[in-house]
């Protein structure tokens, strides 16, 4: 188990984190992404450019088809992003936009030529690139950007602000492992973009001594004395010959990483290109995030009168747009007022109709007698059936009423129907709903069918001397025929025993149904 940190260690750690956060928030950050269809090679170029801008860039920025430029601008503020590098592709060229957040300007470049990291590295005999080089930002070198022209000065300022500034008095040389070179050609107006890895080696010593200073010790099994290595320099390849000169030899102000790099000693700075490589040409400079005035254009030049005319036209468009917006707001306000007025009138009409309905309900029926009480009808047929019959109705008797009044009954009890005195409820023998006489006909006394005036009752034959259909003669009531021959009396036959009031038989003959005729000869 490790030792717990002391109070001073915790305090120093918190102070260091706070300083690191302040430094990290003070440096510029960037987004490198694409717009539209770009293809495989341009997509790989975007990945390589993100590698150049590390560590102050979004390494794994995800771009979807539905994302628009406003989405990136919205998230750039909270993340502290200051620059956009936007790549796009047309059928004729590859373009790059360099934008400064949040209000521009935007520089439009045309990528004339480019090479990927894998192409640059494969062309070298011996490359030098490792992960520790990308833990610190690169050193920016601008060449030939001092020529006349506002667009050149604006480009140099934009490139300088993309990378963190360096304080020469506080910078540590061990943090500088890479450099980005931007060289401007005034004649062709092209910009060369290069990315290099830096290496510092001591000078003024033989190749044998340099070999000893390296991490991998040379093989001296063939030597009799170490002086042979110093004098002859055996087993050393010609590619390790010294390539330094006055152009890259300098005196180190600090101790630099590597054997032999001492302070106040001369050392040589060697650059190895690691890619990517691009050739850019400025096309135009625009205000804002790609939606402002054109400040500079390479192909098109305008006079002062044309520029003023364009400004006047744009001002007129803005005024027209403002007028349309005000008109739309006024139309929305008018529609809202009309809607409120109509709503108020509707509510007043509803209240007036409710008051009239209450007044009509209080008016007495002119045909009602003096001693008769007014009948209060209810729409709830289930409640009426319950009061009239005295029992609950079947489930499928009033399906429409249940659907219509199901939600109403949950809120409160239904109104009870008040019947006038002197008219008692009528109930049939089975306890079912009372017989009703409708305008289409009346129910016969036996309760077997409906008949209209002047028509026969259903299920009866009115001719004399004939047996009515489904009916029985008075003498046959209470008797049953069995087999068509003999008539049995229920009370006399011992085989039939009454069981309660229902009169069910005590047993049944196997294979014979009661109330049916038996065949002759068998049974």
XYZ file of C-alpha atoms in Angstrom:
523
model
C 0.000 0.000 0.000
C 1.452 3.357 -1.066
C 2.044 6.245 1.246
C -0.626 8.916 1.485
C 0.247 12.319 0.123
C 1.139 15.046 2.534
C -0.595 18.374 2.766
C 2.148 20.192 0.851
C 2.092 17.602 -1.932
C -1.668 17.955 -2.362
C -1.387 21.723 -2.395
C 1.392 21.721 -4.994
C -0.520 19.236 -7.156
C -3.654 21.423 -7.062
C -1.602 24.501 -7.950
C 0.031 22.703 -10.865
C -3.332 21.521 -12.201
C -4.737 25.034 -11.949
C -1.789 26.495 -13.853
C -2.049 23.777 -16.499
C -5.762 24.492 -16.989
C -5.089 28.220 -17.370
C -2.341 27.579 -19.904
C -4.481 25.083 -21.795
C -7.435 27.490 -21.987
C -5.210 30.381 -23.104
C -3.781 28.650 -26.187
C -5.735 28.434 -29.477
C -7.636 25.268 -30.332
C -8.842 24.035 -33.693
C -11.375 21.809 -35.445
C -10.319 20.048 -38.647
C -13.284 18.547 -40.516
C -14.889 18.312 -43.964
C -18.078 19.353 -45.686
C -19.775 17.261 -48.356
C -18.350 14.265 -50.166
C -14.545 14.267 -50.155
C -13.307 10.780 -50.959
C -10.780 8.492 -49.317
C -7.581 10.458 -50.043
C -8.919 13.806 -48.792
C -10.229 12.050 -45.699
C -6.748 10.728 -45.029
C -5.342 14.229 -45.567
C -7.697 15.538 -42.849
C -6.364 12.911 -40.420
C -2.784 13.949 -41.208
C -3.553 17.649 -40.701
C -5.117 16.839 -37.317
C -1.839 15.113 -36.489
C 0.021 18.328 -37.291
C -2.252 20.429 -35.066
C -1.906 18.172 -32.013
C -2.239 18.392 -29.069
C -4.620 21.381 -29.209
C -7.134 19.928 -31.663
C -9.988 17.426 -31.686
C -8.292 14.165 -32.655
C -11.472 12.051 -32.949
C -14.026 14.600 -34.124
C -17.076 12.798 -35.564
C -18.784 14.450 -38.527
C -22.206 13.288 -39.720
C -24.135 14.082 -42.859
C -26.882 15.929 -41.018
C -24.411 18.265 -39.243
C -24.285 21.840 -40.494
C -21.737 24.572 -39.868
C -23.922 26.080 -37.120
C -23.572 22.869 -35.103
C -19.783 23.212 -34.996
C -20.015 26.911 -34.164
C -22.417 26.145 -31.279
C -20.038 23.680 -29.594
C -16.882 25.669 -30.369
C -17.537 28.295 -27.684
C -17.793 25.991 -24.639
C -14.768 23.980 -25.835
C -12.603 27.032 -26.428
C -12.118 26.367 -30.153
C -10.748 29.402 -32.016
C -10.100 28.156 -35.577
C -11.776 25.955 -38.170
C -9.982 24.154 -40.988
C -12.700 22.966 -43.367
C -11.887 20.760 -46.358
C -14.213 20.232 -49.297
C -13.971 18.755 -52.755
C -15.387 19.737 -56.137
C -15.093 17.860 -59.432
C -12.155 20.099 -60.402
C -10.270 20.841 -57.164
C -9.815 20.386 -53.419
C -10.532 23.456 -51.282
C -9.651 24.470 -47.746
C -11.297 27.178 -45.639
C -9.530 28.687 -42.664
C -11.965 30.532 -40.343
C -11.449 32.525 -37.160
C -14.168 32.207 -34.530
C -16.555 33.648 -33.709
C -16.815 36.531 -36.221
C -14.286 35.660 -38.909
C -12.677 36.395 -41.244
C -12.674 33.322 -43.488
C -9.806 32.571 -45.885
C -10.557 30.402 -48.912
C -7.620 28.377 -50.247
C -7.315 26.088 -53.222
C -5.204 22.983 -52.603
C -3.150 22.699 -55.783
C -1.075 19.669 -54.691
C -0.832 17.537 -51.585
C 1.024 14.471 -50.321
C 0.034 12.251 -47.423
C 2.238 11.216 -44.519
C 2.583 7.674 -45.817
C 3.793 8.952 -49.198
C 6.385 11.275 -47.649
C 7.711 8.663 -45.220
C 7.944 5.966 -47.882
C 10.166 8.231 -50.024
C 12.751 8.687 -47.242
C 15.611 6.281 -46.664
C 15.490 6.796 -42.904
C 12.615 8.620 -41.230
C 12.435 9.832 -37.653
C 8.937 9.991 -36.158
C 7.695 8.829 -32.741
C 4.771 9.506 -30.410
C 6.711 11.750 -28.010
C 7.013 14.353 -30.761
C 3.237 15.019 -30.684
C 2.917 15.734 -26.964
C 3.879 19.391 -27.583
C 2.768 21.854 -30.227
C 5.025 22.494 -33.238
C 7.152 25.547 -33.865
C 5.750 27.820 -36.601
C 8.163 29.239 -39.191
C 6.902 31.858 -41.706
C 9.002 32.650 -44.760
C 8.577 35.596 -47.206
C 5.361 36.911 -45.646
C 6.745 40.426 -45.363
C 5.790 41.493 -48.898
C 3.333 44.291 -49.545
C -0.373 43.589 -49.605
C -3.062 43.517 -46.948
C -4.100 40.003 -47.885
C -0.523 38.735 -47.227
C -0.431 40.373 -43.800
C -3.842 38.974 -42.983
C -2.694 35.476 -43.960
C 0.437 35.716 -41.794
C -1.631 36.946 -38.818
C -4.106 34.115 -39.277
C -1.363 31.475 -39.398
C 0.384 32.921 -36.341
C -2.804 32.860 -34.273
C -3.447 29.193 -35.131
C -0.469 28.042 -33.032
C 0.444 28.944 -29.432
C 2.833 31.843 -29.001
C 6.349 31.183 -27.669
C 8.133 33.131 -24.960
C 11.828 32.839 -25.836
C 12.863 33.563 -22.249
C 10.783 30.781 -20.691
C 10.569 28.161 -23.407
C 12.204 24.807 -22.826
C 14.128 23.535 -25.850
C 13.237 19.944 -25.013
C 9.564 20.719 -25.769
C 10.346 21.659 -29.367
C 10.331 18.444 -31.372
C 8.527 19.532 -34.556
C 8.160 22.571 -36.773
C 5.701 23.724 -39.435
C 7.127 25.720 -42.329
C 4.909 28.073 -44.407
C 6.771 29.644 -47.303
C 5.085 32.259 -49.530
C 6.127 32.823 -53.128
C 5.199 36.389 -54.232
C 5.559 35.605 -57.941
C 3.242 32.610 -58.084
C 1.253 33.616 -54.951
C 1.489 30.064 -53.687
C 2.106 28.844 -50.147
C 4.188 25.749 -49.414
C 3.086 23.826 -46.323
C 5.722 21.507 -44.803
C 5.942 19.526 -41.558
C 9.353 18.500 -40.127
C 10.783 16.529 -37.233
C 13.708 18.229 -35.436
C 16.917 16.666 -34.197
C 19.918 18.362 -32.539
C 23.380 16.725 -32.707
C 26.763 17.973 -31.477
C 29.379 19.051 -34.057
C 33.195 19.227 -34.073
C 33.918 15.543 -33.385
C 34.825 12.577 -35.527
C 32.399 9.965 -36.676
C 33.886 7.393 -34.302
C 33.256 9.590 -31.280
C 29.711 10.247 -32.479
C 29.251 6.507 -32.761
C 30.288 6.087 -29.156
C 27.907 8.830 -28.110
C 24.933 6.992 -29.604
C 22.660 4.743 -27.643
C 23.665 1.646 -29.636
C 27.319 0.902 -28.999
C 29.344 -0.075 -32.104
C 30.805 -3.546 -32.617
C 34.590 -3.375 -31.855
C 35.367 -7.091 -31.937
C 37.656 -6.623 -34.956
C 39.703 -3.842 -33.333
C 42.871 -4.399 -31.336
C 42.715 -0.933 -29.762
C 40.061 1.732 -29.373
C 42.310 4.152 -31.206
C 41.473 2.337 -34.434
C 37.835 3.363 -33.987
C 38.800 6.989 -33.362
C 41.329 7.304 -36.173
C 40.119 5.041 -38.928
C 36.409 5.120 -38.241
C 35.985 1.565 -39.429
C 32.587 -0.116 -39.865
C 30.904 3.225 -40.377
C 28.609 3.692 -43.356
C 28.959 6.588 -45.751
C 25.363 7.673 -45.010
C 26.522 8.735 -41.546
C 28.834 11.345 -43.028
C 28.539 14.797 -41.583
C 26.000 16.978 -43.470
C 26.212 20.066 -41.332
C 27.335 23.530 -42.338
C 27.052 27.167 -41.401
C 23.325 27.179 -42.230
C 22.284 24.787 -39.435
C 24.985 25.075 -36.744
C 24.036 27.088 -33.661
C 25.066 27.521 -30.057
C 22.644 25.977 -27.577
C 21.493 28.252 -24.720
C 20.223 25.205 -22.742
C 21.009 21.569 -22.327
C 19.174 19.674 -25.036
C 18.159 16.038 -24.907
C 20.732 13.804 -26.582
C 24.310 12.827 -25.888
C 26.813 15.622 -26.297
C 24.287 18.499 -26.502
C 25.615 20.760 -23.799
C 24.854 24.382 -23.042
C 27.071 26.986 -24.766
C 28.290 24.326 -27.181
C 27.770 24.243 -30.916
C 25.229 21.786 -32.234
C 23.580 21.207 -35.561
C 19.791 21.262 -36.078
C 18.656 18.638 -38.557
C 15.144 18.488 -40.035
C 13.428 15.372 -41.342
C 10.155 15.803 -43.237
C 7.349 13.670 -41.859
C 4.399 15.100 -43.849
C 1.826 15.990 -44.908
C 2.804 18.336 -47.709
C 0.459 20.865 -49.369
C 0.664 23.635 -51.954
C -2.013 26.303 -51.288
C -3.255 29.293 -53.229
C -5.384 32.048 -51.710
C -8.640 32.604 -53.625
C -10.605 35.103 -51.521
C -11.041 36.589 -48.065
C -14.541 36.975 -46.670
C -16.028 38.613 -43.591
C -17.736 36.536 -40.924
C -18.166 32.762 -41.084
C -18.504 32.580 -44.857
C -21.555 34.867 -45.157
C -20.128 38.407 -45.162
C -18.652 40.847 -47.643
C -15.775 39.865 -49.912
C -12.661 41.683 -48.718
C -10.276 40.271 -51.300
C -10.583 38.132 -54.413
C -7.760 36.783 -56.547
C -9.675 36.497 -59.832
C -12.157 39.390 -59.608
C -11.341 43.024 -58.842
C -13.989 45.735 -58.422
C -13.872 49.514 -58.457
C -15.018 51.726 -55.626
C -18.310 52.491 -57.387
C -19.099 48.808 -57.838
C -18.258 48.057 -54.227
C -20.506 50.914 -53.064
C -23.314 49.680 -55.275
C -22.998 46.202 -53.817
C -23.094 47.625 -50.292
C -26.195 49.700 -51.089
C -27.933 46.681 -52.602
C -27.143 44.584 -49.559
C -28.385 47.317 -47.239
C -31.648 47.486 -49.188
C -32.038 43.723 -48.870
C -31.517 43.942 -45.125
C -34.142 46.687 -44.843
C -36.586 44.653 -46.914
C -35.979 41.621 -44.762
C -36.559 43.671 -41.625
C -39.834 45.038 -43.055
C -41.059 41.531 -43.878
C -40.258 40.360 -40.390
C -42.208 43.226 -38.823
C -45.155 42.540 -41.129
C -45.147 38.867 -40.159
C -45.099 39.744 -36.481
C -48.040 42.132 -36.979
C -50.001 39.457 -38.882
C -49.370 36.951 -36.100
C -50.581 39.462 -33.489
C -53.767 40.207 -35.522
C -54.551 36.515 -35.915
C -54.072 35.982 -32.197
C -56.492 38.815 -31.407
C -59.116 37.396 -33.772
C -58.667 33.960 -32.254
C -59.142 35.334 -28.739
C -62.265 37.275 -29.792
C -63.813 34.196 -31.408
C -63.015 32.153 -28.331
C -64.684 34.740 -26.101
C -67.819 34.783 -28.285
C -67.975 31.003 -28.281
C -67.800 30.870 -24.483
C -70.548 33.470 -24.182
C -72.768 31.510 -26.584
C -72.212 28.306 -24.643
C -73.147 30.006 -21.373
C -76.254 31.531 -22.953
C -77.416 28.160 -24.301
C -76.863 26.522 -20.919
C -78.954 29.230 -19.232
C -81.769 28.768 -21.774
C -81.704 25.013 -21.261
C -82.024 25.464 -17.491
C -84.982 27.830 -17.964
C -86.718 25.359 -20.304
C -86.302 22.534 -17.796
C -88.090 24.572 -15.116
C -91.223 25.173 -17.278
C -94.147 22.856 -16.351
C -95.857 20.571 -18.839
C -99.223 22.153 -19.827
C -100.871 18.696 -20.210
C -99.949 17.603 -16.694
C -102.689 17.347 -14.051
C -102.583 19.337 -10.825
C -101.897 16.391 -8.559
C -99.318 14.844 -10.932
C -95.608 15.184 -10.329
C -93.304 15.970 -13.270
C -91.284 13.074 -14.548
C -87.542 13.574 -14.646
C -86.205 11.359 -17.413
C -82.729 10.027 -17.450
C -80.622 8.820 -20.332
C -79.211 6.023 -18.278
C -81.263 3.014 -19.409
C -79.322 0.678 -17.138
C -80.421 2.620 -14.064
C -83.973 2.738 -15.348
C -83.952 -1.021 -15.885
C -82.531 -1.541 -12.388
C -85.314 0.557 -10.811
C -88.113 -0.870 -12.926
C -87.211 -4.568 -12.792
C -85.423 -4.728 -9.499
C -82.306 -6.562 -10.617
C -79.103 -5.973 -12.566
C -79.370 -6.280 -16.369
C -77.356 -8.737 -18.422
C -73.935 -7.655 -19.681
C -74.900 -7.660 -23.361
C -78.326 -6.034 -22.912
C -77.178 -2.391 -23.252
C -73.783 -2.396 -25.021
C -74.257 0.998 -26.681
C -75.345 2.587 -23.420
C -72.245 1.275 -21.651
C -69.959 2.694 -24.286
C -71.731 6.026 -24.263
C -72.143 6.423 -20.509
C -69.233 4.367 -19.204
C -67.041 7.368 -18.620
C -69.935 9.430 -17.221
C -70.820 6.887 -14.527
C -67.277 6.976 -13.192
C -67.593 10.656 -12.354
C -70.760 10.322 -10.239
C -74.072 8.512 -9.823
C -76.681 8.838 -12.568
C -79.941 10.688 -12.064
C -82.807 8.630 -10.740
C -86.021 8.467 -12.739
C -89.040 9.751 -10.869
C -92.339 8.156 -11.840
C -95.668 9.748 -11.299
C -97.764 8.351 -8.394
C -100.662 6.028 -9.055
C -98.845 4.139 -11.812
C -97.057 1.160 -10.283
C -94.313 -0.706 -12.096
C -95.463 -3.744 -14.052
C -93.488 -6.931 -13.849
C -93.965 -10.135 -15.799
C -93.821 -13.585 -14.268
C -90.217 -14.297 -15.189
C -88.927 -11.061 -13.750
C -87.934 -9.667 -17.141
C -88.505 -6.225 -18.539
C -92.161 -5.066 -18.652
C -94.228 -5.389 -21.762
C -94.225 -2.249 -23.866
C -96.729 -1.210 -26.466
C -95.077 0.524 -29.358
C -96.560 2.366 -32.251
C -95.701 -0.508 -34.630
C -97.773 -3.131 -32.843
C -98.766 -4.681 -29.515
C -97.683 -7.797 -27.717
C -100.220 -10.586 -27.438
C -101.481 -11.841 -24.121
C -99.546 -15.086 -24.224
C -96.290 -13.177 -24.739
C -95.271 -15.302 -27.743
C -95.141 -12.735 -30.506
C -95.883 -9.264 -31.734
C -98.868 -8.480 -33.924
C -100.034 -5.478 -35.750
C -103.608 -4.300 -36.020
C -105.592 -6.620 -38.326
C -102.853 -9.298 -38.543
C -102.406 -12.728 -37.081
C -100.277 -13.350 -34.060
C -96.978 -15.021 -34.791
C -97.017 -18.783 -34.110
C -100.838 -19.231 -34.082
C -103.365 -20.682 -36.458
C -106.753 -19.043 -36.070
C -108.742 -21.520 -38.176
C -111.302 -23.474 -36.146
C -110.684 -27.098 -35.381
C -106.962 -26.963 -35.841
C -104.259 -27.110 -33.264
C -102.297 -23.919 -32.902
C -98.575 -24.113 -33.730
C -96.565 -24.604 -30.613
C -99.694 -24.587 -28.403
C -101.447 -27.286 -26.362
C -105.001 -28.132 -25.669
C -106.300 -27.474 -22.201
C -106.534 -31.169 -21.441
C -102.995 -31.921 -22.441
C -101.325 -29.524 -20.057
C -99.200 -31.293 -17.489
C -99.009 -34.477 -19.578
C -96.324 -35.891 -21.855
C -96.433 -38.534 -24.546
C -93.750 -41.184 -24.530
C -93.204 -43.282 -27.638
C -96.406 -42.102 -29.241
C -98.578 -44.781 -27.619
C -99.034 -44.299 -23.969
C -99.579 -41.148 -21.994
C -97.931 -40.949 -18.660
C -98.925 -38.749 -15.838
C -96.152 -37.144 -13.940
C -97.855 -37.547 -10.594
C -98.998 -41.177 -11.159
C -95.898 -42.714 -12.715
C -93.370 -43.818 -10.143
C -90.504 -43.475 -12.560
C -90.842 -39.687 -12.401
C -90.184 -38.071 -9.089
C -90.515 -34.404 -8.480
C -87.349 -32.754 -7.312
C -88.154 -29.468 -5.668
C -90.176 -26.904 -7.535
C -88.388 -27.454 -10.853
C -89.780 -30.961 -11.411
C -86.684 -32.594 -12.848
C -86.730 -36.393 -13.347
C -84.938 -38.589 -10.846
C -83.331 -40.701 -13.557
C -83.187 -40.915 -17.328
C -83.584 -43.959 -19.510
C -80.395 -44.735 -21.332
C -80.536 -43.936 -25.013
C -83.960 -42.301 -24.891
C -84.540 -38.569 -24.773
C -87.510 -37.214 -22.910
C -90.085 -35.492 -25.054
C -89.159 -37.543 -28.172
C -90.963 -40.436 -29.843
C -89.604 -44.000 -29.633
C -89.416 -46.212 -32.692
C -91.679 -49.190 -32.859
C -90.323 -52.662 -32.509
C -87.187 -51.829 -30.505
C -86.753 -50.467 -27.051
